[in-house]
Short mmCIF file of C-alpha atoms in Angstrom, two decimals:
data_model
loop_
_atom_site.label_atom_id
_atom_site.label_comp_id
_atom_site.label_asym_id
_atom_site.label_seq_id
_atom_site.Cartn_x
_atom_site.Cartn_y
_atom_site.Cartn_z
CA MET A 143 127.27 167.71 57.56
CA ALA A 144 124.57 168.14 60.13
CA LYS A 145 122.08 165.31 60.54
CA LEU A 146 118.46 165.30 61.62
CA LYS A 147 117.13 163.64 64.72
CA VAL A 148 113.72 162.17 63.92
CA GLU A 149 111.01 161.06 66.31
CA VAL A 150 107.60 159.76 65.29
CA ILE A 151 105.31 159.45 68.30
CA THR A 152 101.63 158.76 68.81
CA GLY A 153 99.47 159.02 71.89
CA GLU A 154 100.34 155.43 72.68
CA ARG A 155 103.99 154.93 71.84
CA VAL A 156 107.17 155.97 70.11
CA VAL A 157 106.86 154.56 66.58
CA TYR A 158 110.22 155.58 65.12
CA GLU A 159 113.41 157.13 66.42
CA ALA A 160 116.73 157.87 64.72
CA ASP A 161 119.40 160.56 64.97
CA ASP A 162 121.40 160.30 61.73
CA VAL A 163 118.83 161.21 59.13
CA ASP A 164 119.63 163.26 56.03
CA MET A 165 116.18 164.14 54.81
CA VAL A 166 112.53 163.81 55.74
CA ILE A 167 109.59 164.09 53.38
CA ALA A 168 106.29 164.39 55.20
CA PRO A 169 102.67 164.80 54.05
CA GLY A 170 101.98 168.34 55.27
CA ALA A 171 98.43 169.68 55.25
CA GLU A 172 99.46 172.25 52.67
CA GLY A 173 101.41 169.84 50.50
CA ALA A 174 104.48 167.66 50.87
CA LEU A 175 107.17 169.01 53.17
CA GLY A 176 110.81 168.27 52.45
CA ILE A 177 113.01 168.84 55.46
CA LEU A 178 116.78 169.01 55.37
CA PRO A 179 119.14 169.82 58.24
CA ARG A 180 119.10 173.44 59.43
CA HIS A 181 115.47 173.91 58.49
CA ALA A 182 113.76 176.94 60.05
CA PRO A 183 111.59 176.26 63.11
CA LEU A 184 108.21 175.07 61.87
CA ILE A 185 104.98 173.56 63.11
CA SER A 186 102.58 172.22 60.52
CA LEU A 187 99.48 170.09 60.41
CA LEU A 188 99.83 166.73 58.69
CA SER A 189 97.40 165.09 56.37
CA MET A 190 97.51 161.35 55.77
CA GLY A 191 100.16 159.84 53.58
CA GLU A 192 103.57 158.34 53.28
CA MET A 193 106.41 159.76 55.32
CA ARG A 194 109.87 159.08 53.90
CA ILE A 195 113.03 159.11 55.97
CA ARG A 196 116.32 159.12 54.06
CA LYS A 197 119.67 158.08 55.51
CA GLY A 198 122.41 158.08 52.88
CA ASN A 199 121.17 155.73 50.16
CA ASP A 200 118.72 154.02 52.46
CA GLU A 201 115.14 155.13 52.62
CA GLN A 202 112.43 154.06 55.06
CA SER A 203 108.73 154.69 54.76
CA LEU A 204 106.07 155.16 57.38
CA ALA A 205 102.34 155.54 56.98
CA VAL A 206 101.09 158.54 58.98
CA PHE A 207 97.46 159.55 59.40
CA GLY A 208 97.02 163.13 60.54
CA GLY A 209 98.67 165.01 63.38
CA PHE A 210 101.46 167.55 63.63
CA ILE A 211 105.06 167.95 62.61
CA GLU A 212 107.47 170.13 64.52
CA VAL A 213 110.92 171.08 63.27
CA ALA A 214 113.52 172.95 65.31
CA ASN A 215 117.26 172.73 65.92
CA ASN A 216 117.65 169.76 63.56
CA VAL A 217 115.00 167.81 65.44
CA VAL A 218 111.96 166.60 63.51
CA ARG A 219 109.17 165.52 65.77
CA VAL A 220 106.01 164.02 64.31
CA LEU A 221 103.03 163.84 66.64
CA ALA A 222 100.82 161.56 64.62
CA ASP A 223 97.21 160.59 65.31
CA THR A 224 98.20 157.16 64.00
CA ALA A 225 101.48 155.99 62.50
CA GLU A 226 102.78 152.64 61.33
CA ARG A 227 106.18 151.44 60.21
CA ALA A 228 106.25 149.60 56.89
CA GLU A 229 107.11 146.30 58.58
CA GLU A 230 104.12 146.60 60.91
CA ILE A 231 101.64 146.75 58.07
CA ASP A 232 99.85 143.55 57.22
CA LEU A 233 99.71 143.61 53.43
CA ALA A 234 96.90 141.08 53.18
CA ARG A 235 94.78 142.96 55.67
CA ALA A 236 95.37 146.29 53.96
CA GLU A 237 94.39 144.76 50.63
CA GLU A 238 91.23 143.33 52.17
CA ALA A 239 90.39 146.74 53.65
CA ARG A 240 90.90 148.34 50.24
CA GLN A 241 88.52 145.92 48.56
CA ARG A 242 85.95 146.34 51.30
CA ALA A 243 86.10 150.12 51.06
CA GLN A 244 85.93 149.99 47.28
CA ALA A 245 82.88 147.74 47.34
CA ARG A 246 81.18 150.11 49.74
CA LEU A 247 81.99 153.07 47.50
CA GLN A 248 80.36 151.38 44.52
CA GLN A 249 77.08 150.96 46.35
CA ARG A 250 74.81 153.95 46.64
CA THR A 251 74.89 154.77 50.33
CA ALA A 252 74.21 157.68 52.64
CA GLU A 253 76.57 160.67 52.55
CA ILE A 254 78.19 159.95 55.88
CA ASP A 255 78.89 156.32 55.00
CA ARG A 256 80.39 157.49 51.77
CA ALA A 257 82.76 159.87 53.55
CA ARG A 258 83.82 157.09 55.89
CA ALA A 259 84.33 154.63 53.08
CA GLU A 260 86.39 157.17 51.18
CA ALA A 261 88.59 157.78 54.20
CA ALA A 262 89.01 154.05 54.70
CA PHE A 263 89.87 153.65 51.03
CA ARG A 264 92.54 156.33 51.21
CA ARG A 265 94.01 154.85 54.37
CA SER A 266 94.24 151.41 52.82
CA LEU A 267 95.94 152.83 49.71
CA ILE A 268 98.57 154.55 51.82
CA ARG A 269 99.23 151.38 53.80
CA LEU A 270 99.56 149.38 50.60
CA GLN A 271 101.91 151.92 49.08
CA VAL A 272 104.18 151.97 52.13
CA ALA A 273 104.19 148.20 52.59
CA ARG A 274 104.78 147.42 48.89
CA LYS A 275 107.70 149.78 48.68
CA ARG A 276 109.45 147.93 51.46
CA ARG A 277 108.77 144.62 49.82
CA ALA A 278 110.15 145.85 46.50
CA ARG A 279 113.33 147.07 48.18
CA GLN A 280 113.83 143.80 49.96
CA GLY A 281 113.17 141.86 46.79
CA MET A 282 115.92 143.86 45.07
CA GLY A 283 118.39 143.16 47.86
CA SER A 284 117.97 139.40 47.99
CA GLY A 285 117.15 138.81 44.33
CA ALA A 286 114.27 136.59 45.41
CA SER A 287 110.81 137.06 43.98
CA GLY A 288 108.91 134.80 46.36
CA PRO A 289 107.23 135.89 49.57
CA ILE A 290 109.57 137.55 52.03
CA GLU A 291 110.44 135.66 55.13
CA GLY A 292 110.74 137.17 58.56
CA GLN A 293 113.59 139.61 58.20
CA GLY A 294 113.26 142.42 60.72
CA MET B 3 86.51 125.31 121.51
CA PRO B 4 83.32 123.75 120.11
CA GLN B 5 83.50 119.99 120.74
CA ALA B 6 81.15 119.18 117.85
CA VAL B 7 83.85 119.73 115.21
CA THR B 8 85.44 116.44 114.28
CA PRO B 9 89.03 116.24 113.06
CA ARG B 10 87.78 115.13 109.69
CA GLU B 11 85.68 118.28 109.25
CA ILE B 12 88.63 120.44 110.21
CA ARG B 13 90.78 118.67 107.67
CA ARG B 14 88.22 119.36 104.99
CA ARG B 15 88.19 123.05 105.87
CA ILE B 16 91.98 123.23 105.76
CA ARG B 17 91.98 121.74 102.30
CA SER B 18 89.36 124.16 101.02
CA ILE B 19 91.17 127.19 102.47
CA ARG B 20 94.41 126.01 100.87
CA ASN B 21 92.64 125.94 97.52
CA THR B 22 91.38 129.46 98.08
CA ALA B 23 94.91 130.59 98.89
CA GLN B 24 96.12 129.06 95.64
CA ILE B 25 93.52 130.96 93.66
CA THR B 26 94.19 134.27 95.37
CA ARG B 27 97.91 133.83 94.84
CA ALA B 28 97.37 133.19 91.12
CA MET B 29 95.16 136.30 90.94
CA GLU B 30 97.88 138.29 92.66
CA MET B 31 100.42 137.26 90.02
CA VAL B 32 98.08 138.04 87.15
CA ALA B 33 97.31 141.45 88.63
CA ALA B 34 101.02 142.14 89.13
CA SER B 35 101.86 141.47 85.50
CA LYS B 36 98.88 143.48 84.24
CA MET B 37 99.90 146.33 86.50
CA ARG B 38 103.41 146.36 85.07
CA ARG B 39 102.03 146.56 81.56
CA ALA B 40 99.70 149.39 82.46
CA GLN B 41 102.55 151.31 84.07
CA GLN B 42 104.62 150.83 80.94
CA GLN B 43 101.77 152.18 78.86
CA VAL B 44 101.58 155.26 81.08
CA VAL B 45 105.29 155.84 80.47
CA SER B 46 105.15 155.35 76.71
CA ALA B 47 102.17 157.70 76.41
CA ARG B 48 104.11 160.47 78.12
CA PRO B 49 106.27 162.02 75.31
CA TYR B 50 103.27 162.74 73.09
CA ALA B 51 101.20 164.15 75.94
CA GLU B 52 103.99 166.43 77.09
CA ARG B 53 104.62 167.83 73.63
CA ILE B 54 100.91 168.52 73.06
CA ARG B 55 100.70 170.26 76.44
CA LEU B 56 103.63 172.48 75.69
CA MET B 57 102.35 173.48 72.26
CA ILE B 58 98.91 174.30 73.63
CA GLY B 59 100.36 176.36 76.45
CA ASP B 60 102.45 178.45 74.08
CA LEU B 61 99.77 178.85 71.43
CA ALA B 62 97.02 179.70 73.89
CA ALA B 63 99.22 182.42 75.33
CA MET B 64 99.27 184.03 71.87
CA THR B 65 95.48 184.28 71.62
CA SER B 66 93.42 186.98 73.31
CA PRO B 67 90.46 186.17 75.58
CA ALA B 68 88.01 187.57 73.02
CA GLU B 69 89.40 185.32 70.31
CA GLU B 70 89.24 182.40 72.68
CA ILE B 71 85.47 182.54 72.94
CA ARG B 72 84.87 183.29 69.30
CA THR B 73 87.19 180.82 67.60
CA PHE B 74 88.04 178.21 70.23
CA PRO B 75 84.85 176.94 71.82
CA LEU B 76 86.80 174.31 73.76
CA LEU B 77 88.58 177.05 75.73
CA ALA B 78 85.42 179.05 76.45
CA LYS B 79 84.69 179.62 80.11
CA ARG B 80 81.05 180.38 80.81
CA PRO B 81 78.86 180.42 83.89
CA ILE B 82 78.42 176.82 85.02
CA ARG B 83 74.88 175.57 85.29
CA ARG B 84 75.21 171.98 84.17
CA VAL B 85 78.14 169.67 84.77
CA GLN B 86 79.21 166.39 83.19
CA VAL B 87 81.14 163.93 85.33
CA ILE B 88 83.05 161.04 83.76
CA LEU B 89 83.44 158.46 86.48
CA ILE B 90 86.09 155.83 85.76
CA THR B 91 85.73 152.68 87.85
CA SER B 92 86.82 149.09 87.23
CA ASP B 93 84.72 146.41 85.54
CA ARG B 94 85.65 143.76 88.05
CA GLY B 95 85.71 143.64 91.82
CA LEU B 96 88.10 142.00 94.29
CA ALA B 97 90.20 145.13 94.24
CA GLY B 98 89.93 146.17 97.87
CA ALA B 99 88.37 149.54 98.53
CA LEU B 100 89.18 150.89 95.06
CA ASN B 101 85.67 151.40 93.71
CA THR B 102 84.20 152.35 97.08
CA ASN B 103 86.76 155.12 97.41
CA LEU B 104 86.12 156.32 93.86
CA ILE B 105 82.37 156.44 94.34
CA ARG B 106 82.72 158.15 97.70
CA ARG B 107 84.91 160.79 96.07
CA ALA B 108 82.40 161.27 93.26
CA VAL B 109 79.51 161.68 95.71
CA GLU B 110 81.52 164.15 97.75
CA PHE B 111 82.38 166.11 94.62
CA MET B 112 78.79 166.29 93.41
CA THR B 113 77.16 167.02 96.76
CA HIS B 114 79.71 169.24 98.52
CA GLU B 115 82.26 170.70 96.14
CA ARG B 116 79.98 171.81 93.33
CA PRO B 117 77.21 174.29 94.07
CA GLU B 118 74.94 172.97 91.30
CA PRO B 119 71.88 171.00 92.39
CA LEU B 120 72.12 167.25 91.82
CA GLU B 121 69.69 167.20 88.92
CA ASN B 122 72.15 169.37 87.00
CA PHE B 123 74.73 166.61 86.75
CA ASP B 124 75.13 164.27 83.79
CA ILE B 125 77.22 161.26 84.68
CA VAL B 126 79.10 159.17 82.15
CA ALA B 127 79.98 155.81 83.67
CA VAL B 128 83.18 154.14 82.52
CA GLY B 129 83.47 150.71 84.12
CA ARG B 130 80.82 148.28 85.28
CA LYS B 131 81.19 148.83 89.03
CA GLY B 132 80.42 152.53 88.76
CA ARG B 133 77.60 151.89 86.31
CA ASP B 134 75.96 149.34 88.64
CA TRP B 135 76.22 151.67 91.58
CA LEU B 136 74.73 154.63 89.68
CA VAL B 137 71.84 152.51 88.45
CA ARG B 138 71.16 151.05 91.88
CA TYR B 139 70.98 154.43 93.58
CA GLY B 140 69.27 156.23 90.72
CA TRP B 141 71.95 158.79 89.83
CA PRO B 142 71.53 160.69 86.54
CA MET B 143 73.57 158.64 84.07
CA VAL B 144 73.71 159.70 80.41
CA ALA B 145 76.09 157.13 78.94
CA GLU B 146 78.02 154.04 79.92
CA PHE B 147 81.20 152.43 78.67
CA THR B 148 82.07 149.02 80.06
CA ARG B 149 84.45 146.25 79.13
CA LEU B 150 87.27 148.49 78.01
CA SER B 151 90.42 146.45 77.68
CA ASP B 152 93.25 146.15 80.18
CA ASN B 153 95.52 147.72 77.57
CA PRO B 154 93.29 150.46 76.24
CA THR B 155 94.14 152.25 73.01
CA ILE B 156 93.52 155.91 72.25
CA GLU B 157 90.88 154.64 69.83
CA ALA B 158 88.93 153.22 72.78
CA ILE B 159 88.52 156.58 74.50
CA ARG B 160 87.57 158.54 71.38
CA PRO B 161 83.81 157.93 71.79
CA ILE B 162 84.02 159.13 75.39
CA ALA B 163 85.88 162.26 74.33
CA GLU B 164 83.32 162.72 71.60
CA ILE B 165 80.39 162.82 74.05
CA ALA B 166 82.15 165.27 76.33
CA THR B 167 83.15 167.55 73.46
CA THR B 168 79.78 167.53 71.72
CA ASP B 169 77.82 168.16 74.92
CA PHE B 170 80.16 170.98 75.84
CA ILE B 171 80.12 172.68 72.44
CA ASN B 172 76.33 172.37 72.14
CA GLY B 173 76.00 174.02 75.52
CA LYS B 174 74.31 171.01 77.09
CA VAL B 175 76.93 171.15 79.84
CA ASP B 176 79.22 174.01 80.85
CA ALA B 177 82.05 171.95 82.32
CA VAL B 178 83.29 168.37 82.21
CA PHE B 179 85.22 166.65 84.98
CA VAL B 180 86.87 163.24 85.11
CA ILE B 181 87.03 161.30 88.36
CA TYR B 182 89.61 158.51 88.28
CA MET B 183 92.05 156.66 90.51
CA HIS B 184 95.46 158.27 90.32
CA PHE B 185 98.33 155.83 90.56
CA ILE B 186 100.93 156.96 93.10
CA ASN B 187 102.64 153.64 93.74
CA THR B 188 101.76 150.00 94.23
CA LEU B 189 100.46 150.61 97.73
CA ARG B 190 98.89 154.01 97.23
CA GLN B 191 96.24 155.22 94.83
CA GLU B 192 94.15 158.30 95.26
CA PRO B 193 90.88 159.38 93.64
CA ARG B 194 91.40 162.56 91.63
CA VAL B 195 89.16 165.07 89.91
CA LEU B 196 90.43 166.46 86.63
CA GLN B 197 88.83 169.29 84.72
CA LEU B 198 88.57 168.20 81.11
CA LEU B 199 86.49 171.07 79.72
CA PRO B 200 86.75 173.96 79.31
CA ILE B 201 90.43 173.34 78.62
CA GLU B 202 92.65 175.24 81.00
CA PRO B 203 95.74 175.88 78.88
CA PRO B 204 98.91 174.78 80.68
CA GLU B 205 101.58 177.31 81.65
CA GLU B 206 103.33 178.81 78.66
CA VAL B 207 107.00 177.97 78.22
CA GLY B 208 107.65 180.24 75.27
CA GLU B 209 109.53 177.55 73.40
CA ILE B 210 107.68 177.76 70.13
CA ALA B 211 106.98 181.49 69.97
CA ASP B 212 108.92 182.29 66.76
CA TYR B 213 108.03 179.26 64.68
CA ILE B 214 106.53 179.24 61.22
CA PHE B 215 103.00 177.84 61.45
CA GLU B 216 101.29 176.05 58.62
CA PRO B 217 98.56 176.87 57.84
CA SER B 218 98.38 179.30 60.82
CA PRO B 219 98.83 179.34 64.60
CA ALA B 220 95.06 179.39 65.07
CA ALA B 221 94.56 176.36 62.80
CA VAL B 222 97.24 174.42 64.66
CA LEU B 223 95.70 175.28 68.03
CA GLN B 224 92.28 174.34 66.71
CA ALA B 225 93.61 170.90 65.76
CA LEU B 226 95.56 170.48 68.99
CA LEU B 227 92.69 171.04 71.40
CA PRO B 228 90.70 167.85 70.65
CA ARG B 229 93.96 165.86 70.83
CA PHE B 230 94.62 167.36 74.25
CA ILE B 231 91.24 166.16 75.51
CA GLU B 232 91.98 162.66 74.22
CA VAL B 233 95.42 162.64 75.76
CA GLN B 234 94.08 163.68 79.16
CA LEU B 235 91.29 161.11 79.08
CA TYR B 236 93.66 158.40 77.88
CA ARG B 237 96.09 159.14 80.64
CA ALA B 238 93.34 159.07 83.27
CA LEU B 239 92.19 155.70 81.93
CA LEU B 240 95.70 154.23 81.94
CA GLU B 241 96.22 155.42 85.50
CA ALA B 242 92.88 153.90 86.44
CA VAL B 243 93.92 150.56 84.94
CA ALA B 244 97.28 150.60 86.73
CA SER B 245 95.51 151.48 89.98
CA GLU B 246 92.94 148.74 89.56
CA HIS B 247 95.55 146.06 89.10
CA SER B 248 97.79 147.23 91.90
CA ALA B 249 94.80 147.47 94.26
CA ARG B 250 93.80 143.95 93.27
CA MET B 251 97.33 142.70 93.66
CA VAL B 252 97.54 144.04 97.21
CA ALA B 253 94.05 142.79 98.09
CA MET B 254 94.90 139.32 96.79
CA ARG B 255 98.22 139.27 98.60
CA ASN B 256 96.40 140.05 101.87
CA ALA B 257 93.79 137.41 101.09
CA THR B 258 96.51 134.80 100.51
CA GLN B 259 98.21 135.75 103.76
CA ASN B 260 94.93 135.57 105.68
CA ALA B 261 94.16 132.19 104.20
CA LEU B 262 97.57 130.83 105.18
CA ASP B 263 97.19 132.22 108.72
CA LEU B 264 93.83 130.49 108.93
CA VAL B 265 95.38 127.23 107.74
CA ASP B 266 98.00 127.48 110.52
CA GLU B 267 95.34 128.13 113.11
CA LEU B 268 93.15 125.30 111.89
CA THR B 269 96.08 122.90 111.77
CA LEU B 270 96.67 123.60 115.44
CA THR B 271 92.99 123.04 116.20
CA TYR B 272 93.07 119.87 114.15
CA ASN B 273 96.04 118.48 116.04
CA LYS B 274 94.40 119.30 119.36
CA ALA B 275 91.15 117.66 118.30
CA ARG B 276 92.99 114.57 117.09
CA GLN B 277 94.94 114.33 120.35
CA ALA B 278 91.73 114.78 122.34
CA GLN B 279 90.11 111.98 120.38
CA ILE B 280 93.06 109.65 121.00
CA THR B 281 93.09 110.49 124.69
CA ARG B 282 89.36 109.85 124.87
CA GLU B 283 89.69 106.51 123.11
CA VAL B 284 92.58 105.42 125.33
CA SER B 285 90.69 106.40 128.46
CA GLU B 286 87.58 104.57 127.19
CA ILE B 287 89.60 101.41 126.57
CA ALA B 288 91.29 101.75 129.94
CA ALA B 289 87.95 102.29 131.63
CA GLY B 290 86.54 99.27 129.81
CA ALA B 291 89.51 97.12 130.81
CA ASN B 292 89.19 98.33 134.37
CA ALA B 293 85.51 97.51 134.42
CA LEU B 294 86.21 94.02 133.06
CA GLY B 295 88.98 93.53 135.57
CA SER B 296 86.79 94.48 138.53
CA VAL B 297 84.07 92.06 137.38
CA GLN B 298 86.61 89.22 137.20
CA ALA B 299 88.08 89.97 140.57
#
């Protein structure tokens, strides 16, 4: 069966690259996009959210924040404004950011601040979701419940 | 050769020049490693930039000129009365003729190449050296960005892109140019002028003509254009950083070489002076002995 080649790139670097992917689920601007091999050529805007990359039984998550996705000839190219792999996300920092944003949302502040706080809140939630999923999967694999030690 | 210089003074000078050579050599190494990093950054920024370029080229070819003006203000060409110039210089000196060349190019551009009178330029200074120069000679500066990092992120250039875009859309300026040092290789850099706005869509390749677009081709193009501005600015800044460090590396290498040449020369002078002193002392002793001898005789 045909496989997908997947590239996630930002203005600064290549964040993710693989060429034996079975399925990609990306946060399209018009709703989630599921992409299987032999998908029709497509260019879509991305919103912010979790991007899932499935290889057999293995699934990896990335946090992507806006940009574009391009699909053609079994190549999925994501041109993200910002993108982070699960293992790059600092869980403690994301949690801190969430609390900060939440505190700011509870105060009565100017409209523009509110919009910024909301965006920050959403970003932190996505980061937490992506990072926690990875932790849960690793916990399952090793059977340990304590903090994960530097694996990958 | 001035007789007044004693061997001891020469020795002191040799020591101080050796110290200078050590410092310039260390600066050369630092610049070399920073240059390599900047070059790497230029390379890793390339795939994204190329893809954005291609998509803009193809999508712009699908829109008519009338649509361009109505729905894509960033593509709109209009008569140019006021011009914004983003001048990218380095924060620090000791980089040879780098900033001088950049400023000379900017002056040439504003006084010879553009027909607009000087008061119709708004200059955005990126880098302390350019800022200082503009302030000293009273050029019309509207914004300044200094102390950007040696490994800039896209985030760092967003405020600069923001100023250019807002001023262009509001009609404050009718064109925006970037002047930066283009990195050719370690020994050669060249000041370049890049038109940032209005966006000149790149050549169309026709690669994405029959795609499905979500939500629509126009919406995708609309979202791509600001990214394109950022990508171009980011690239110019990375090139500028690579150029700065390679210029400094070469300048410091020359400085080290000059210092070592000077040490060689001074060592020779020192030896001569020492020999002259010995000869003088010997002849004084001999003369003294002679004088004594002739008294005794």
